[in-house]
Short mmCIF file of C-alpha atoms in Angstrom, two decimals:
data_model
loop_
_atom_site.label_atom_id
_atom_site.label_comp_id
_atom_site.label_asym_id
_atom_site.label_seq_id
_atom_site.Cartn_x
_atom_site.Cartn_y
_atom_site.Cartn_z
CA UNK A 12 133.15 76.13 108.46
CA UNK A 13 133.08 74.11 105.54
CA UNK A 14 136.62 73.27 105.46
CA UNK A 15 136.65 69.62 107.17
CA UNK A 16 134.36 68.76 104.55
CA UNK A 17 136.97 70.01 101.76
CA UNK A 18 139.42 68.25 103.32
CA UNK A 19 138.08 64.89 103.31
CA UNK A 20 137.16 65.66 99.48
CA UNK A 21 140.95 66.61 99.19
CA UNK A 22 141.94 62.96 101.03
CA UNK A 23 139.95 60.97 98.99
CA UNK A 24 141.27 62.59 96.00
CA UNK A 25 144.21 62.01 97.30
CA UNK A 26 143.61 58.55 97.58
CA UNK A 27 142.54 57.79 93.88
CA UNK A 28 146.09 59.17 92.63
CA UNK A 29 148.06 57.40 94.93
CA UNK A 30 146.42 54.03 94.15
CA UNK A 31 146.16 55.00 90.19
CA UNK A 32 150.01 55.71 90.48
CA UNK A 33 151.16 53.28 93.21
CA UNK A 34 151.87 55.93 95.95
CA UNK A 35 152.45 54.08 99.53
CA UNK A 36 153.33 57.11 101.46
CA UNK A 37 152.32 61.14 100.70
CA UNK A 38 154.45 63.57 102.31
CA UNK A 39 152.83 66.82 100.85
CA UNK A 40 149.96 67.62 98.93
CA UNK A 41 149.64 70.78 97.11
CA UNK A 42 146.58 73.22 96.62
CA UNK A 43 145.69 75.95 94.77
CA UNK A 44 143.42 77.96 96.53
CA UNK A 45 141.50 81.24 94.36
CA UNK A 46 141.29 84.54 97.06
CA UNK A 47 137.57 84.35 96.57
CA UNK A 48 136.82 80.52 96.98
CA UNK A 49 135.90 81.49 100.52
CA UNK A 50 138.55 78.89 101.92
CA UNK A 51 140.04 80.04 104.90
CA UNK A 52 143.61 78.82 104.73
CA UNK A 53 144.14 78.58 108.40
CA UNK A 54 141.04 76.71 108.97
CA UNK A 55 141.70 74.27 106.42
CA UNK A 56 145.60 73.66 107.47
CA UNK A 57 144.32 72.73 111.10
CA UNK A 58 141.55 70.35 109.37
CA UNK A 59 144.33 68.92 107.37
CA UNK A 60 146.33 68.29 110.72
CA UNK A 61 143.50 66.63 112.47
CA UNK A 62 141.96 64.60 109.45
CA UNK A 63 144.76 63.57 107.82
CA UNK A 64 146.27 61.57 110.83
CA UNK A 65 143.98 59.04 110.79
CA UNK A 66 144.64 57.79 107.41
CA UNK A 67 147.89 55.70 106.96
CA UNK A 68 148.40 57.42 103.68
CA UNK A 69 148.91 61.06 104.74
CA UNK A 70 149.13 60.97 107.88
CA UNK A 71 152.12 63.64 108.74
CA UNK A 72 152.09 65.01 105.48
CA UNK A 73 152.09 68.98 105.14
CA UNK A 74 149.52 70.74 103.24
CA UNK A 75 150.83 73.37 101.23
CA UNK A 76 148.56 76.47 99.96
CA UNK A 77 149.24 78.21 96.50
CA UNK A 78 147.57 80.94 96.46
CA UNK A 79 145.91 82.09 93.50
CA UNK A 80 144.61 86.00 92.83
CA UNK A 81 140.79 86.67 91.93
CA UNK A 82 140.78 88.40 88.90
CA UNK A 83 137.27 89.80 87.31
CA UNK A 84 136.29 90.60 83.85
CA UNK A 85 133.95 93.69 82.95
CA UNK A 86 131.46 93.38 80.09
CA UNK A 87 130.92 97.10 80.63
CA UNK A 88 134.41 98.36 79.23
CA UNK A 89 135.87 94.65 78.43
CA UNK A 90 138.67 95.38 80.75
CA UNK A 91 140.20 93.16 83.96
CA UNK A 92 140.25 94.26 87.34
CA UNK A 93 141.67 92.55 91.01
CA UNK A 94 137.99 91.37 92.80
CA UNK A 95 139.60 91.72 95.99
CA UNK A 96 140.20 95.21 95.95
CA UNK A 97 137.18 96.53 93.88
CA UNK A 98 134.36 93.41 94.51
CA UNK A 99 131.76 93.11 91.88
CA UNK A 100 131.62 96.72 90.98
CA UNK A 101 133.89 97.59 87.98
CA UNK A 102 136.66 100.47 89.41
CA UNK A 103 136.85 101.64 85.83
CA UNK A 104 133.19 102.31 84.41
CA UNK A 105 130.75 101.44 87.30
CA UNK A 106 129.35 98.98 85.49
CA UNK A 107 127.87 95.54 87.45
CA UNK A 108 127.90 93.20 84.29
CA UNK A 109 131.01 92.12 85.96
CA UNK A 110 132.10 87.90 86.20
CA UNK A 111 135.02 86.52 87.79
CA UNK A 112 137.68 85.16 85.64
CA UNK A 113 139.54 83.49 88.04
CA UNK A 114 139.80 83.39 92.32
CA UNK A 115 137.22 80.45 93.25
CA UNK A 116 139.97 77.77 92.22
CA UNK A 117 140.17 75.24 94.79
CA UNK A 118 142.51 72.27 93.55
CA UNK A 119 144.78 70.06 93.68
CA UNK A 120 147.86 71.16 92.33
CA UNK A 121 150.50 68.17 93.21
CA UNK A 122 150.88 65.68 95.48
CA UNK A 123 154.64 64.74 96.39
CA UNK A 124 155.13 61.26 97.84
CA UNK A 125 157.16 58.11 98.17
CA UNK B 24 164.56 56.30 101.53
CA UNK B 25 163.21 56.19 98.47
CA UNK B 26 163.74 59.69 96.39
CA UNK B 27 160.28 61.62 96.24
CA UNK B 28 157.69 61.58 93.48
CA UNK B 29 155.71 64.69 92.47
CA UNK B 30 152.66 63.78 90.91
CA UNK B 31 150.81 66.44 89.08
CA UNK B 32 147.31 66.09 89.59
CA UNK B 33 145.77 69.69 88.41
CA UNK B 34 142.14 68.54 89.69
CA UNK B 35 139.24 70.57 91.38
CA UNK B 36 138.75 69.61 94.76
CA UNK B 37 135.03 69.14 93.55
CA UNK B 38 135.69 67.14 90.94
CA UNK B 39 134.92 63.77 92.18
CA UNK B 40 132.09 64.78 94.49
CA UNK B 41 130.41 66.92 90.95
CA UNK B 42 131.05 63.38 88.79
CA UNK B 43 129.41 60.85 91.72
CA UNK B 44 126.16 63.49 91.97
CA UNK B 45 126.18 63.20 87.99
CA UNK B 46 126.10 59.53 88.43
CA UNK B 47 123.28 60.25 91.47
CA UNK B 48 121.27 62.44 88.63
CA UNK B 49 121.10 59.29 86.04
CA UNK B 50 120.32 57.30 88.41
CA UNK B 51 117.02 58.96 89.67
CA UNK B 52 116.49 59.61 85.95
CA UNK B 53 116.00 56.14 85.35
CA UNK B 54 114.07 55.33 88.56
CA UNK B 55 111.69 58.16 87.72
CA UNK B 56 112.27 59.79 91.19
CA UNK B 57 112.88 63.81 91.42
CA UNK B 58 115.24 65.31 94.00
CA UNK B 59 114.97 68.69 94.83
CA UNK B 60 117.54 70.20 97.38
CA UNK B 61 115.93 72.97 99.66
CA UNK B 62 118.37 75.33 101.21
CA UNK B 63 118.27 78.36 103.33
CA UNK B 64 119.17 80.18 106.36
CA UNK B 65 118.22 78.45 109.86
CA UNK B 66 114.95 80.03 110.13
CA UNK B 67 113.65 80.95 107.32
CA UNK B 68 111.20 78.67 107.43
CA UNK B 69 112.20 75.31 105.36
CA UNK B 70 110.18 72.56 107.40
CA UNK B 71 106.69 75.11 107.32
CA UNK B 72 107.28 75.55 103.23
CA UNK B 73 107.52 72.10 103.03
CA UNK B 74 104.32 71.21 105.26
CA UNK B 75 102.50 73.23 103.44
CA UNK B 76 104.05 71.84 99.96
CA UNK B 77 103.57 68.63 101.03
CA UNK B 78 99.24 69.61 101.97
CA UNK B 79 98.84 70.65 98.30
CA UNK B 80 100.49 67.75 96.46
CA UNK B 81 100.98 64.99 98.74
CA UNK B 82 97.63 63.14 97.14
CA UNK B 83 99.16 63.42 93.47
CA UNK B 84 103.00 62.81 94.08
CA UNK B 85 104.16 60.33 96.85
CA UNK B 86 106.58 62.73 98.89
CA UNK B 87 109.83 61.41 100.96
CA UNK B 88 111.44 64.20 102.92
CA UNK B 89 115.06 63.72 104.21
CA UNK B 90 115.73 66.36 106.98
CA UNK B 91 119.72 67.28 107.44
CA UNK B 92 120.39 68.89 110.52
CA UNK B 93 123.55 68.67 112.72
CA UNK B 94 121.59 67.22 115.65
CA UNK B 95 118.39 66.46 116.49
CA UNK B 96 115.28 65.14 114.84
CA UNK B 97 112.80 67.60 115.44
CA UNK B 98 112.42 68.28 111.54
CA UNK B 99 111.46 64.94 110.79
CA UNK B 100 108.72 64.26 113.57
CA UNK B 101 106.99 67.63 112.01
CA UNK B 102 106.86 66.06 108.53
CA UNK B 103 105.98 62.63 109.61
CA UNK B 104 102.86 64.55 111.79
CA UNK B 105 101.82 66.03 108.93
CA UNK B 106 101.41 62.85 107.23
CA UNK B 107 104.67 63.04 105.07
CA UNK B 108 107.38 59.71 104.88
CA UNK B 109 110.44 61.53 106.65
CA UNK B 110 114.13 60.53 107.33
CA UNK B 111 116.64 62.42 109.83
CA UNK B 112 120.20 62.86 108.31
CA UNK B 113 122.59 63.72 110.83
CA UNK B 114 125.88 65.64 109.47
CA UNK B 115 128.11 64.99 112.27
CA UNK B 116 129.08 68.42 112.59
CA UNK B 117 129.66 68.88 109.09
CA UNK B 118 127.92 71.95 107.27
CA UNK B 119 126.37 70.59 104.42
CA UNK B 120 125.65 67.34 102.10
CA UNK B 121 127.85 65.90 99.95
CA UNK B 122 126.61 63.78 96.80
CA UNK B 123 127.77 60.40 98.75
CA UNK B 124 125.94 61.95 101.99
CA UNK B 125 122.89 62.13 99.85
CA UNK B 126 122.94 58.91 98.39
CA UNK B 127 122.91 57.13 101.99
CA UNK B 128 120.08 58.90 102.80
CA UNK B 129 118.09 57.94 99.68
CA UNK B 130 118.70 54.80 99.92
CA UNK B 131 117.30 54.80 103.52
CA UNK B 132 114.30 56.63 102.33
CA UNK B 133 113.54 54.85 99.16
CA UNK B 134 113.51 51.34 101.30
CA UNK B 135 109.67 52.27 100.93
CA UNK B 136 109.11 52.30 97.55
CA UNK B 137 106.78 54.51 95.27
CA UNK B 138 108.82 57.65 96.20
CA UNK B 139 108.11 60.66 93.49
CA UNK B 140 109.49 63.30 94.80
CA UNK B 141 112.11 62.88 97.17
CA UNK B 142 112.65 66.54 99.17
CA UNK B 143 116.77 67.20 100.88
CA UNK B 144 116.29 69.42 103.42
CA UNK B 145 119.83 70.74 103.46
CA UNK B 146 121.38 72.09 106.67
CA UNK B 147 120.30 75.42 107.51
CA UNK B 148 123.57 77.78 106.32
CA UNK B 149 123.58 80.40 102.99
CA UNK B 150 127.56 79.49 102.44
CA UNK B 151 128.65 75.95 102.50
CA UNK B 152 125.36 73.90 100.99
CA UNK B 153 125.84 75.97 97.88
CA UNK B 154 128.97 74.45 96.92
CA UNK B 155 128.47 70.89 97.37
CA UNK B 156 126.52 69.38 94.15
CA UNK B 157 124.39 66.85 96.06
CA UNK B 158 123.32 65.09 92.72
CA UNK B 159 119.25 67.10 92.84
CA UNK B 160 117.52 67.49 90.06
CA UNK B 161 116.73 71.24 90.95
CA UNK B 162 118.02 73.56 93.72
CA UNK B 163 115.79 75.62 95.80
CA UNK B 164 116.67 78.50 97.95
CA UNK B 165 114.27 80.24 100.77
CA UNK B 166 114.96 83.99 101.81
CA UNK B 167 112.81 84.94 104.59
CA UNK B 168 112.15 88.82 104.84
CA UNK B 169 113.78 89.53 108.04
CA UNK B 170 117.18 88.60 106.60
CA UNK B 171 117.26 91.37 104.43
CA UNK B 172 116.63 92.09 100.40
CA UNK B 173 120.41 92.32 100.37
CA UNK B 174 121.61 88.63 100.88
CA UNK B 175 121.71 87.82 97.36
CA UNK B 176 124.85 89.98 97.28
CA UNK B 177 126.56 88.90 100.34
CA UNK B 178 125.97 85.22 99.41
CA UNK B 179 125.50 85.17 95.50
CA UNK B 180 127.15 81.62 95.21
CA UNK B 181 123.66 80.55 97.04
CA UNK B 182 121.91 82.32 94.81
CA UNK B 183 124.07 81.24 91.83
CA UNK B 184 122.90 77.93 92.13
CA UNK B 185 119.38 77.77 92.62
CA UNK B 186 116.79 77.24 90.28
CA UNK B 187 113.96 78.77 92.18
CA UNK B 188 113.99 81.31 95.35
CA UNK B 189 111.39 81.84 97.44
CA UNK B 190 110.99 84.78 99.26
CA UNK B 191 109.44 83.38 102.52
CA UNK B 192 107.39 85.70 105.22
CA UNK B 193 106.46 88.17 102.78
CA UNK B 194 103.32 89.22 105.18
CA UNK B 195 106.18 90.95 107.38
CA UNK B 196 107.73 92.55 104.88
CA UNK B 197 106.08 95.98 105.47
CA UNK B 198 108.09 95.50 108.95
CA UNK B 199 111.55 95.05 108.17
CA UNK B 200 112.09 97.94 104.92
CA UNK B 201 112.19 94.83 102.75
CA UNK B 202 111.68 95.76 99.09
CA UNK B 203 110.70 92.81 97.12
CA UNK B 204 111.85 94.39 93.75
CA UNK B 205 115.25 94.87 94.80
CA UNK B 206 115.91 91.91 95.96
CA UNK B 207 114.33 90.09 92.83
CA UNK B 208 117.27 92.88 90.87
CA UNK B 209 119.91 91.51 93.39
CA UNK B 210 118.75 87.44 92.53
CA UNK B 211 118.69 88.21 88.92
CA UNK B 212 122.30 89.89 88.57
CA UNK B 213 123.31 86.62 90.05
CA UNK B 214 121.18 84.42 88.25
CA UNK B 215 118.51 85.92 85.55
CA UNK B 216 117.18 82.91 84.72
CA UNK B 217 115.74 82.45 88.47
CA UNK B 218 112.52 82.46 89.47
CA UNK B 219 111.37 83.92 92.45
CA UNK B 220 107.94 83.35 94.53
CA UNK B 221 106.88 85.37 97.26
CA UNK B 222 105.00 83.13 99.37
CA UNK B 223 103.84 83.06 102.99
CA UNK B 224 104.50 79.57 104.62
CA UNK B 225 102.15 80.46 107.57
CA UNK B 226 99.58 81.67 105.91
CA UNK B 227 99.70 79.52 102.54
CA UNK B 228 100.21 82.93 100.55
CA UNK B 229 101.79 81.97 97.11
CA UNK B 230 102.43 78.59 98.31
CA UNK B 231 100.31 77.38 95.23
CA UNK B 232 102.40 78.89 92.73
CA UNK B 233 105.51 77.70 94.12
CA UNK B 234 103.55 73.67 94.43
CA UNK B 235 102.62 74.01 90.72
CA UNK B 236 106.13 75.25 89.84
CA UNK B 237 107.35 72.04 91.75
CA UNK B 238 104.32 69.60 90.04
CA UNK B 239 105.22 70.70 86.82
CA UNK B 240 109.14 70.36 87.20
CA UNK B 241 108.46 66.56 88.21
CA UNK B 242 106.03 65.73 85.94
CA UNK B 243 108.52 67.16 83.16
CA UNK B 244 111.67 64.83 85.13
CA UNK B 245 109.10 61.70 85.45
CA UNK B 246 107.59 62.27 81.65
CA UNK B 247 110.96 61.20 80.01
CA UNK B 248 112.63 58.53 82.20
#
């Protein structure tokens, strides 16, 4: 739902590096997107398609999703855990003093232009 | 054609939106006005809180309330009948505010000037508010009872965020198996330094505490600008 809004955050991003680095025409723009950063991939690809064709710049360019795994950290028994599979409950001591370490990343990895 | 350039960029999405409500934040610093962003469910009673917010301080603090709603303008014509200066913000669709989204408004409602306490009342929607930074000075969340005590797990980004949370309808509670002291346990794994205030919007139950929580916060914001 909130995904058209991330993508015109992601465009004018966009924007700023292409005119900081001379950029005329963007053919792909990479993202890294955590498994927890409540995205949806799908959503945001289709957002992509219909925003992105109204701006000269990327228009036609591809949107390509890096996915990266949510990992949490337990202050209960100082070990690592995947979030997905297990939430905020840690799978090896029960504890809930649990934080994520990383899974909510949702960035910009590279833009590849012309 | 010419050969492609990749440019590494290794920036959060948020980045620019977090730096321009930074910029929002100094700015209202320096013009002595407090923003507070109000968030919640639709429902849970936003607009009522804030009419009866608005009853207890509105002849100490001059109040502007900015009402953000996909459609409509409902909101606003019940704060401007209750005597409160009221803008409608229409999202076009879109889920939440933005800092930039925010600043248009304020400068719409600030064309009046004397504005203290300036009052976003974000679209209704536990998910996608949370994660925009719309450059307030404090973050509010309501939780009315029928939602359940157990929302501050399902949505802990929400509850991550806010400064305060109010736990709206609390006459009900008897009602709907909602236990007050588990859901203050759920807020505070997410956030312990939140405070939480049961209050009744209908009834004006605890509404006091939660207006001399707010007084205080923008007396504190006004006091050093």
């Amino acid at each position: 739902m909130h995904e058209l809004g991330i993508v015109f955050h992601i465009i004018r991003s966009v924007e700023q590096v292409a005119a900081e680095n001379n950029l005329e025409k963007v053919s792909a723009v990479v993202l890294e997107l955590g498994e927890v950063s409540g995205v949806v991939p799908d959503y945001l690809t289709d957002c992509w398609r219909w925003a992105a064709a109204k701006e000269e710049l990327v228009s036609g360019s591809e949107l390509k999703i890096e996915t990266l795994p949510a990992v949490t950290h337990c202050d209960g028994c100082g070990r690592d855990y995947p979030t997905v599979a297990h939430g905020r409950t840690c799978p090896h001591c029960r504890s809930e003093k649990t934080w994520l370490l990383t899974g909510n990343e949702v960035s910009i990895k590279e833009i590849e232009a012309y | 054609m010419d050969q492609v350039r990749v440019i590494e960029v290794k920036q959060s999405v948020f980045a620019d939106n977090d730096r321009r409500a930074a910029q929002l934040r100094r700015e209202l610093k320096e013009r002595g006005i407090f923003l507070l962003n109000l968030m919640s469910s639709p429902g849970a009673g936003k607009t009522t809180t804030l009419k009866r917010t608005a009853e207890l301080l509105k002849d100490e603090i001059k109040i502007g309330v900015m009402e953000a709603d996909i459609d409509s303008d409902v909101d606003a014509r019940a704060m401007a009948e209750a005597g409160v200066r009221s803008i409608q913000l229409h999202t076009g669709g879109m889920c939440h505010l933005d800092a930039d989204m925010t600043r248009q408004g304020l400068d719409e409602l600030l064309t009046e000037g004397g504005v203290e306490l300036a009052i976003l009342e974000n679209v209704g929607n536990l998910v996608c508010p949370a994660e925009f930074d719309t450059g307030a000075v404090k973050n509010a969340a309501i939780l009315s009872v029928p939602e359940g005590d157990d929302k501050p797990l399902k949505y802990p980004l929400m509850f991550q965020v806010c400064d305060v949370v109010l736990i709206n309808k609390i006459d009900v509670a008897p009602y709907f198996d909602f236990d007050l002291e588990r859901c203050t346990e759920y807020i505070r794994m997410r956030n312990p330094d939140a405070k939480v205030i049961p209050i009744c919007a209908k009834t004006g139950e605890g509404v006091e505490e939660w207006a001399n929580w707010l007084r205080g916060q923008v007396r504190g914001w006004r006091s050093f600008s």
